[in-house]
Coordinates of C-alpha atoms and ligand atoms in Angstrom, one line a residue:
X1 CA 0.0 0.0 0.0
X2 CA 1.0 3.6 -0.5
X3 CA 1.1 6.3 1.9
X4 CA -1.2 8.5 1.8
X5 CA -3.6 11.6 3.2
X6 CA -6.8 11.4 4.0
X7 CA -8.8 14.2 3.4
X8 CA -12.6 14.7 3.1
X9 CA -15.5 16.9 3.5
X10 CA -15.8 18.8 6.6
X11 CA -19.1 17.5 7.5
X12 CA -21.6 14.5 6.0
X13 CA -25.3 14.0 6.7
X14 CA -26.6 11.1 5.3
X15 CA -30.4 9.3 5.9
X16 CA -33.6 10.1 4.6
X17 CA -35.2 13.2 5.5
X18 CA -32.1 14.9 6.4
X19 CA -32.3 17.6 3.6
X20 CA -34.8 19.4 6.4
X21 CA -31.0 20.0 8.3
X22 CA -30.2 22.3 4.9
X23 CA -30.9 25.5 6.3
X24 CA -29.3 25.3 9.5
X25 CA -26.5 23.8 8.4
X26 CA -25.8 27.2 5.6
X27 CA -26.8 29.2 8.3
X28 CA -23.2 28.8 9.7
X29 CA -21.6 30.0 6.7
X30 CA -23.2 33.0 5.8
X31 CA -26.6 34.9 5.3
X32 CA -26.9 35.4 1.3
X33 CA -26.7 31.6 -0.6
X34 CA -26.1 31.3 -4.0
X35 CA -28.7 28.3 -4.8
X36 CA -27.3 26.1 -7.4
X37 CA -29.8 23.8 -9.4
X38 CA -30.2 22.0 -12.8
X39 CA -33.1 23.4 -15.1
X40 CA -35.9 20.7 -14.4
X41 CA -35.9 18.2 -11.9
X42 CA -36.1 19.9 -8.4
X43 CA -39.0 21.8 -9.8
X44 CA -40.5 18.8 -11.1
X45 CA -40.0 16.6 -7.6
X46 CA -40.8 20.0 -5.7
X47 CA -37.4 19.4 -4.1
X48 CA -37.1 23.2 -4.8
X49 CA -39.7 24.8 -3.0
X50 CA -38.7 22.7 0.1
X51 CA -35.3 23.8 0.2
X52 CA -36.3 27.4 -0.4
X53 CA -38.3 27.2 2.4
X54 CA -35.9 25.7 4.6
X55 CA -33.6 28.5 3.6
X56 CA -35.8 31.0 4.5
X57 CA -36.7 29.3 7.9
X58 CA -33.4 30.1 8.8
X59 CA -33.7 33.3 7.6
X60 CA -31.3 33.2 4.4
X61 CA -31.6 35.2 1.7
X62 CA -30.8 33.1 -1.6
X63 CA -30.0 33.8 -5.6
X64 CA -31.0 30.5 -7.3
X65 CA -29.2 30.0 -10.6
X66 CA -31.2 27.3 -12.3
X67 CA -29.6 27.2 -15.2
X68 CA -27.0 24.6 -15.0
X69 CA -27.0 21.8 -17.8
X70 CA -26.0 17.9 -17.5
X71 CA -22.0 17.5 -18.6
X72 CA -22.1 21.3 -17.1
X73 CA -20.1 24.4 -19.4
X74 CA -17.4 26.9 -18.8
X75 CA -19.4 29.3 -20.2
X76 CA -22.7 28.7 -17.9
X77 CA -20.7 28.2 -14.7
X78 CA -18.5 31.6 -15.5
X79 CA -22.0 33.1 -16.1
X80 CA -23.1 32.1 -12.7
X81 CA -19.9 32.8 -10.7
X82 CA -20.1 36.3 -12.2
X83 CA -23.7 36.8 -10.7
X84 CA -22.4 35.3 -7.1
X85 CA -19.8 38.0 -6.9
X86 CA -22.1 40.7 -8.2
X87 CA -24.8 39.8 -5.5
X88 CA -22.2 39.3 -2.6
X89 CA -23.0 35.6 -2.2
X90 CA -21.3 34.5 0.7
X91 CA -21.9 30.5 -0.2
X92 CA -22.6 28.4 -2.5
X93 CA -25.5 25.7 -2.3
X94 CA -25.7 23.2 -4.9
X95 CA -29.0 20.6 -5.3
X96 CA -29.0 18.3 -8.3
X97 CA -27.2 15.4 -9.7
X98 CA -23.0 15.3 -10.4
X99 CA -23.5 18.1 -12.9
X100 CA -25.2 20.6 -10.2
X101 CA -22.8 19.7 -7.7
X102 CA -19.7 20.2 -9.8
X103 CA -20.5 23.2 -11.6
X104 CA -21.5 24.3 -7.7
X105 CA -17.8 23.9 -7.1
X106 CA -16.6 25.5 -10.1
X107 CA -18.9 28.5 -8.9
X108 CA -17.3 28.7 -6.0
X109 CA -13.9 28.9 -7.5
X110 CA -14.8 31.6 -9.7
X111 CA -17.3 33.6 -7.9
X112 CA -13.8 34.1 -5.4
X113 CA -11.0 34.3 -8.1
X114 CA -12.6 36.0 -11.0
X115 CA -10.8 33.9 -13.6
X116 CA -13.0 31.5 -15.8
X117 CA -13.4 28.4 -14.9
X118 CA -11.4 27.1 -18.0
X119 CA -8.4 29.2 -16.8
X120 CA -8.6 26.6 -13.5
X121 CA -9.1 23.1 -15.5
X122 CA -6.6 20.8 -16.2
X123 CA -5.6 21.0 -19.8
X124 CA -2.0 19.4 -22.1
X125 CA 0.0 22.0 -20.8
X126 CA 0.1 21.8 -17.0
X127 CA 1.8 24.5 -16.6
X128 CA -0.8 26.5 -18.0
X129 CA -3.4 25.8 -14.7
X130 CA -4.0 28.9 -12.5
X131 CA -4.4 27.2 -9.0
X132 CA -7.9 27.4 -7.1
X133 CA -6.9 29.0 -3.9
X134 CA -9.5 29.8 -2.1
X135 CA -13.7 29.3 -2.7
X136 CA -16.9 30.6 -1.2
X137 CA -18.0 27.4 0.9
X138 CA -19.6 24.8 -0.4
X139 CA -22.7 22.8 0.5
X140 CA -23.9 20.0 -1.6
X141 CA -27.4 17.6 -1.3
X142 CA -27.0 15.2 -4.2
X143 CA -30.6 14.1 -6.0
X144 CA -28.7 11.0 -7.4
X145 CA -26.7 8.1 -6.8
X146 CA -23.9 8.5 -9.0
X147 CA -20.4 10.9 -9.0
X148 CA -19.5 10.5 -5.4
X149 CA -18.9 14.5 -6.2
X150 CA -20.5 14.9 -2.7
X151 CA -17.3 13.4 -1.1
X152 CA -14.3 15.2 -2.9
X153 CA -12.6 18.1 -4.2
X154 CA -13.2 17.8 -7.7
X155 CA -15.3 18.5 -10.7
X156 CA -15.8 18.2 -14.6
X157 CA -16.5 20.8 -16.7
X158 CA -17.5 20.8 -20.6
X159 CA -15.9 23.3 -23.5
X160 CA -18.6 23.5 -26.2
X161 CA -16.4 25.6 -28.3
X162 CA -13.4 23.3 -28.0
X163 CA -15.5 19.5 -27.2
X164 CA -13.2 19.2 -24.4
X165 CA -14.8 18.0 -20.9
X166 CA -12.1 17.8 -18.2
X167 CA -11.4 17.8 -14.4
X168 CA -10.4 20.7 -11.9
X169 CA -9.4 19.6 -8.4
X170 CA -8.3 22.2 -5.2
X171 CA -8.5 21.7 -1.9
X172 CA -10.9 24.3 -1.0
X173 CA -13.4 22.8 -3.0
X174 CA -14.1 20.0 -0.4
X175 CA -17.6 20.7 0.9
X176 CA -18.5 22.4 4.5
X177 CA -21.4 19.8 4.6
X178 CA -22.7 17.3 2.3
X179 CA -26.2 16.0 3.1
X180 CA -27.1 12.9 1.6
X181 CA -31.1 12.3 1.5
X182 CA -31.6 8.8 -0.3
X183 CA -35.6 9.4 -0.4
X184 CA -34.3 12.7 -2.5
X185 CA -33.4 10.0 -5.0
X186 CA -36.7 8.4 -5.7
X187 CA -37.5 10.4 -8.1
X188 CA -34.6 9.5 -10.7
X189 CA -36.0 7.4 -13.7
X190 CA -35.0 4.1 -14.9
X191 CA -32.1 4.8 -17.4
X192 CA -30.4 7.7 -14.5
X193 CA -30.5 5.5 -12.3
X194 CA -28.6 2.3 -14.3
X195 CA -26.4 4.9 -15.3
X196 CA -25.6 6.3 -11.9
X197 CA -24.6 2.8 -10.9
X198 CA -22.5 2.0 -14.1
X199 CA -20.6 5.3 -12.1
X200 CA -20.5 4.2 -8.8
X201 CA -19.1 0.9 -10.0
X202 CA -16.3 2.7 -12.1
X203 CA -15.3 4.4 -9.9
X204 CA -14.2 2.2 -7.2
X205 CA -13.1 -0.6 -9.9
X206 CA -11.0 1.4 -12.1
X207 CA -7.8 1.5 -9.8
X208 CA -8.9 -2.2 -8.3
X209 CA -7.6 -2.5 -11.9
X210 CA -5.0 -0.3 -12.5
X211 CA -3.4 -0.1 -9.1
X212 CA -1.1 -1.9 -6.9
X213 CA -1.5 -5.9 -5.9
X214 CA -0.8 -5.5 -2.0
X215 CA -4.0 -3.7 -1.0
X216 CA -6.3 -6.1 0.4
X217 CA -8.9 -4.3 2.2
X218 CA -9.5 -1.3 -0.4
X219 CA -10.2 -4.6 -2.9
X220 CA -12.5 -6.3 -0.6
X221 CA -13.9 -2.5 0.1
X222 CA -14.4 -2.2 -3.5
X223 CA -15.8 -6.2 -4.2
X224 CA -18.1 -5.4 -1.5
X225 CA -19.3 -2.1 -2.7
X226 CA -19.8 -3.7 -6.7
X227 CA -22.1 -6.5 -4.8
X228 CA -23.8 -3.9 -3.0
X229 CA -24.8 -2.1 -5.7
X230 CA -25.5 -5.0 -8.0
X231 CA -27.9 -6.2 -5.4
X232 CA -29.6 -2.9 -4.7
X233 CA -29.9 -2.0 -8.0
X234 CA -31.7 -5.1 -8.8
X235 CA -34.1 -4.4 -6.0
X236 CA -34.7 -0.6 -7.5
X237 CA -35.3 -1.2 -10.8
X238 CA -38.0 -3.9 -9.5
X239 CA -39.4 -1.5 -7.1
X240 CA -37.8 2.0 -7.6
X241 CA -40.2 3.2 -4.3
X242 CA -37.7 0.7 -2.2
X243 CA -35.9 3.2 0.3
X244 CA -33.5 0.8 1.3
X245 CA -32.5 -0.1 -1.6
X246 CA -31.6 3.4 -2.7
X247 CA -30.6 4.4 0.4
X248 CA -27.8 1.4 -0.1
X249 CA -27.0 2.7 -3.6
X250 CA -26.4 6.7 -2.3
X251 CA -24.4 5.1 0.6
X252 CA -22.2 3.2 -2.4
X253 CA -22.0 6.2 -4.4
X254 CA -20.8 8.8 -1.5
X255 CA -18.6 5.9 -0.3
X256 CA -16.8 5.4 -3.7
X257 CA -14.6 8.5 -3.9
X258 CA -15.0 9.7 -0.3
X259 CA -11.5 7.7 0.6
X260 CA -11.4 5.0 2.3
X261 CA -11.4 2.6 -0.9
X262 CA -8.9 4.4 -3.1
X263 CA -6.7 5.8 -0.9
X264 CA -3.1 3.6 -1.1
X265 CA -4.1 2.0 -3.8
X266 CA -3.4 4.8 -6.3
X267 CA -4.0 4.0 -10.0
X268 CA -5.1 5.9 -13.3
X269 CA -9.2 6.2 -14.4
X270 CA -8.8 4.9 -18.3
X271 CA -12.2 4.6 -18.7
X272 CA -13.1 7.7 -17.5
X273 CA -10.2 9.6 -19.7
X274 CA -11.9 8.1 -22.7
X275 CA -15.3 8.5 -21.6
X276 CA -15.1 12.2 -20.9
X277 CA -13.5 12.6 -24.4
X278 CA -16.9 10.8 -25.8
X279 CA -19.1 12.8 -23.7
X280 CA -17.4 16.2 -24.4
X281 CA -17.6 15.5 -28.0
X282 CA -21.5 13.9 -28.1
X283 CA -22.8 14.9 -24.7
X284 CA -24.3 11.7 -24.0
X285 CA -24.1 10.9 -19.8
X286 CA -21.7 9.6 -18.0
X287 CA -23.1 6.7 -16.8
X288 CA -24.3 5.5 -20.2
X289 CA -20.3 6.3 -21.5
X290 CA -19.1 4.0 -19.3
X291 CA -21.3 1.9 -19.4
X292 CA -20.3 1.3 -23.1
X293 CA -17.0 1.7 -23.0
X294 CA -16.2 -0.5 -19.8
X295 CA -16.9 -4.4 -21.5
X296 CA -14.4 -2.5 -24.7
X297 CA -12.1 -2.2 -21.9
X298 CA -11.8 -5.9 -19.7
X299 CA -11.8 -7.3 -22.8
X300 CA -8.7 -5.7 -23.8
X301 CA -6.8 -5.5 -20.6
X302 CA -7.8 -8.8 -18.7
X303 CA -5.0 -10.6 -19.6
X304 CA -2.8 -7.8 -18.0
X305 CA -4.3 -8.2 -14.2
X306 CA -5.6 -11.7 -14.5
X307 CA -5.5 -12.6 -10.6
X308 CA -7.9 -9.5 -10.0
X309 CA -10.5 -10.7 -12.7
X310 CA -10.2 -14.3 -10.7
X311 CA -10.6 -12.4 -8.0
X312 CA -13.7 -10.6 -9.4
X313 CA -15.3 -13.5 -10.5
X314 CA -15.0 -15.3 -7.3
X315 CA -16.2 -12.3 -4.9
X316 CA -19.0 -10.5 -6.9
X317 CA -20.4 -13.6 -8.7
X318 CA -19.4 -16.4 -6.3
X319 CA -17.8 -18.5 -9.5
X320 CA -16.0 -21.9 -8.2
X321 CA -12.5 -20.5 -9.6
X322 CA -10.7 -23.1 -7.9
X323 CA -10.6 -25.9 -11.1
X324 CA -10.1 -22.6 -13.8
X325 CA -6.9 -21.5 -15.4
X326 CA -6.6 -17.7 -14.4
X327 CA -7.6 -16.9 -17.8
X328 CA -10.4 -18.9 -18.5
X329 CA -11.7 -17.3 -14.4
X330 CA -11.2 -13.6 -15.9
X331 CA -13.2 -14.5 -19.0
X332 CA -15.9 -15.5 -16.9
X333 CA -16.2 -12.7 -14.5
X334 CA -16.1 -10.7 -18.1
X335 CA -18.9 -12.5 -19.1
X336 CA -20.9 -13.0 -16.0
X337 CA -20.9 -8.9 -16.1
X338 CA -21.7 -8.0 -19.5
X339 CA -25.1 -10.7 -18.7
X340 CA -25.6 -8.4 -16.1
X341 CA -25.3 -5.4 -17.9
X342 CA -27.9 -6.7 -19.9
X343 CA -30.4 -8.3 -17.3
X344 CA -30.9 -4.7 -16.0
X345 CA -30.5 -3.0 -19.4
X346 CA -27.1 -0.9 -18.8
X347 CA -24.8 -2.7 -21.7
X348 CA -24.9 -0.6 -24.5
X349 CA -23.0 -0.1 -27.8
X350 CA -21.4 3.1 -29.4
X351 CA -23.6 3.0 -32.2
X352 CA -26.9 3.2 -30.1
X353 CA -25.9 6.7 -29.1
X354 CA -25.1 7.6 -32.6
X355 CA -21.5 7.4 -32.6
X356 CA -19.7 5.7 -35.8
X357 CA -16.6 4.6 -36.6
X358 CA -15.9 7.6 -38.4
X359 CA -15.5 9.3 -35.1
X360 CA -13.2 6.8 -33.5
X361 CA -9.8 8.3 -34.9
X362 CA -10.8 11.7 -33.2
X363 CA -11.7 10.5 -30.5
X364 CA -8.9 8.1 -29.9
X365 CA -6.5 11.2 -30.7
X366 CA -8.4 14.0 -28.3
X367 CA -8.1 11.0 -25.3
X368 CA -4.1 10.9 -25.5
X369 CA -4.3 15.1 -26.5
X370 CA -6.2 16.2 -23.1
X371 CA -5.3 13.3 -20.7
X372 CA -2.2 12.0 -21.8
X373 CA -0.6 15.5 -20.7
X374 CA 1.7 15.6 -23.6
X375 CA 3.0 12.0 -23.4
X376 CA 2.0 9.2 -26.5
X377 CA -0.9 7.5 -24.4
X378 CA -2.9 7.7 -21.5
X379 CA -2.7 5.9 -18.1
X380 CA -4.1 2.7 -17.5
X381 CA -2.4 -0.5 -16.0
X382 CA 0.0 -0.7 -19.0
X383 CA 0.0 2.4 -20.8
X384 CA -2.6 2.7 -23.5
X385 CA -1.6 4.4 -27.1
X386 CA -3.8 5.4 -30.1
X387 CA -4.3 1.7 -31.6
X388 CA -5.1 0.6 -28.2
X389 CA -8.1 3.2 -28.2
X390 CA -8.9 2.7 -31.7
X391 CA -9.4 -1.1 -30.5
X392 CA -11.5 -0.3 -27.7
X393 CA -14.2 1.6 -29.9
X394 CA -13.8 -0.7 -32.4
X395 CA -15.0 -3.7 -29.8
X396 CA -17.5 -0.6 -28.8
X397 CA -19.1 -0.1 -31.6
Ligands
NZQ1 O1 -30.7 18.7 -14.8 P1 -31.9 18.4 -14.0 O2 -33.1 19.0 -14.4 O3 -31.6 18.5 -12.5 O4 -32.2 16.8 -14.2 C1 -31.2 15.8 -14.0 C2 -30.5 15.4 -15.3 O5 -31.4 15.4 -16.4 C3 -31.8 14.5 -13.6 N1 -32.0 14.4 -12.1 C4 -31.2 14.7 -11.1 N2 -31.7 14.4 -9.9 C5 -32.9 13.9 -10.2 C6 -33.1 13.9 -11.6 N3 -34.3 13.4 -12.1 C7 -35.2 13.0 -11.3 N4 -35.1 13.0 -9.9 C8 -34.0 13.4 -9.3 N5 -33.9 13.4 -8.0 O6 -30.9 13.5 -13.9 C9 -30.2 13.9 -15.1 C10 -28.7 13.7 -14.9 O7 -28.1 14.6 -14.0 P2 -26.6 14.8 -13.9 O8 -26.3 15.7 -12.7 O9 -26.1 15.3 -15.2 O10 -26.0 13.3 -13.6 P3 -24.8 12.8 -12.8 O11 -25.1 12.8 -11.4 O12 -24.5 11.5 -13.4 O13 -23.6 13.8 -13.1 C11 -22.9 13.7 -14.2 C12 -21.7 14.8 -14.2 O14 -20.8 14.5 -13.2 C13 -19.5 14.3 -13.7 C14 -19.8 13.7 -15.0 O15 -18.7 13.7 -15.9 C15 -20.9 14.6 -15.5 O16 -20.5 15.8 -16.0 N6 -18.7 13.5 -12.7 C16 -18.3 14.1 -11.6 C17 -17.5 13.5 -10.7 C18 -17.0 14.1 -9.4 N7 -17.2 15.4 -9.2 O17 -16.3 13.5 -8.6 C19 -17.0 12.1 -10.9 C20 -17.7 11.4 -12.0 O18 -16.8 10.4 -12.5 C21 -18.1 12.2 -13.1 O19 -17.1 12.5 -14.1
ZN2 ZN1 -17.5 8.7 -12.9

């Protein structure tokens, strides 16, 4: 294991019918809140009016700025910070899926530097990056089981002009308080909510994948967290008014990046390198990139980390691996989990989304040009160069 640091949000809430705690809780940082929403669903669940009204229980003024988009933009979030700073916001509160709560964070950035967000992103040149120093706080009430955005210090944000979708990370962008209100997630429709779990999943098995052998209890962390949501997700889809269910999938997805199964076990996010790239150029969601791109991605690697896909197949789907050759035990884990994907309708293809092969040179080009950070391939395991991409969307497609 690695050393490491172990940083997280200042505070977390988490059960249902804690979002009632959201006007006390901003009532400790300030009197004017800079509400941060996406366009349609808090309206729709009337999410909205309760939190307003919470917020003016504890006697807050707000500014609600509903206006933020799934895959967020530069150009919306510099909108936004600009309006914070006019209005002397003294915090930011951000309700709404990943893309809410990471364009709150890049609001917060802004509405204290003045820079655009863009100016803050990573991009090929590091040395290009201005530093986020400072922020307005930061409160966050995810709507969705998915990013795990509630838990760190980090965002994505989208460049229309330029189809580039990448990450900014600081450490005052950790949240004062996240509250986590499963029965806020009942809401979320069929296809959200597969996709949030294809993120939850990623998230903790990219560096199971990619990272070092000798960490045993962030892999059994992450086995158990996969099972987890398998099972719940199962039970959600059947009855998506099951609270426990969902409140086992928010508890997954504010688990994944909070710490505790990553840290020591550093290792690079391949999947979500090339998935931002196909989401910044077609602005399909997250969840549903993955989810396309992840079976692209075993099948090409497995042979590299063939104990962990043994392992896989013998602690998420309970396969006898003893008798199997390593290899033929990582095919079936491979297997077992695309049938799964498919049971629950979350395996997908490129081509259903309206990408074609046409595309695939691009795309394979922009992954190593924005997160190969002027090297000739990206992270993974072994490093991964343009035919290696070019094979994964071909076995996408
Ligand atoms: O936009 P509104 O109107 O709010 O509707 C959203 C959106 O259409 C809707 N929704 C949210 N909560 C709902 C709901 N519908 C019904 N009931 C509710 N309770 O769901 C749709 C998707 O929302 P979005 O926020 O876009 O989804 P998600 O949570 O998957 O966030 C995706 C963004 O987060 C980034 C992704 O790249 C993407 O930009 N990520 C952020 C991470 C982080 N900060 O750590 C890590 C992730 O790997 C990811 O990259
Ligand atoms: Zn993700």
């Amino acid at each position: 294991m690695e050393n490491f640091i172990l940083r997280m949000p200042a505070k977390m809430i988490f059960g249902p019918g804690e979002v009632a705690k959201v006007g006390e809780e901003a009532s400790v940082y300030g009197n004017k809140v800079m509400l941060v929403t996406g366009k349609n669903s808090v309206r729709k669940t009337g999410l909205l009016d309760r939190v307003t009204k919470f917020l003016t229980d504890s006697r807050l003024e707000y500014v609600h700025f509903d206006r933020i988009e799934p895959n967020p933009r530069a150009t919306t979030v510099d909108e936004a910070g600009k309006i914070a700073r006019e209005e002397n916001c003294e915090l930011v509160l951000g309700v709404g899926g990943g893309s809410a709560m990471d364009a709150s964070k890049a609001i917060a950035a802004v509405a204290h530097s003045g820079y655009p967000i863009w100016e803050h992103v990573y991009n090929d040149d590091r040395d290009r990056i201005r530093p986020i120093e400072d922020a307005l706080p930061i409160i966050l009430v995810p709507t969705l089981a998915a990013t795990s955005s509630e838990s760190n210090r980090g965002g994505v944000i989208t460049n229309r002009e330029t189809n580039e979708k990448v990450p900014f990370f600081a450490e005052p962008l950790f949240p004062k308080v996240s509250i986590i209100d499963p029965e806020l997630t009942l809401t979320v429709g069929r296809e959200t909510t597969i996709d949030g779990a294809m993120d939850i999943i990623s998230h903790v098995i990219e560096s199971y994948l990619t990272g070092p052998d000798n960490t045993p209890l962030q892999d059994r962390f992450t086995e158990g967290v996969i099972r987890t949501v398998i099972e719940n997700l199962e039970k959600v889809l059947d009855n998506p008014g099951d609270i426990e269910a969902r409140t086992n999938l928010s508890w997954c997805s504010t688990i994944a990046l909070l710490g505790p199964v990553n840290l020591g076990r550093p290792g690079p996010f391949p999947l979500h390198s090339v998935e931002h790239v196909i989401s910044g150029h077609y602005d399909i969601s997250h969840g549903k990139g993955l989810a396309i791109m992840f079976p692209a991605l075993m099948r090409l690697t497995y042979k590299d980390r063939l104990e962990k896909y043994a392992s896989l197949a013998k602690n998420i789907f309970f396969v006898e691996t003893g008798k199997m050759s390593l290899d033929e035990a990582g095919l079936e884990f491979i297997e077992r989990f695309e049938a799964w994907m498919k049971k629950v309708g979350m395996f997908a293809r490129l081509s259903e989304v309206g990408i074609n092969a046409e595309s695939f040179e691009t795309m394979a080009s922009d992954t190593i040009r924005v997160y190969g950070f002027g090297k000739d391939h990206i992270a993974g395991y072994k490093p991964l160069y343009k035919q290696d991409l070019m094979r994964m969307f071909e076995l996408a497609k």
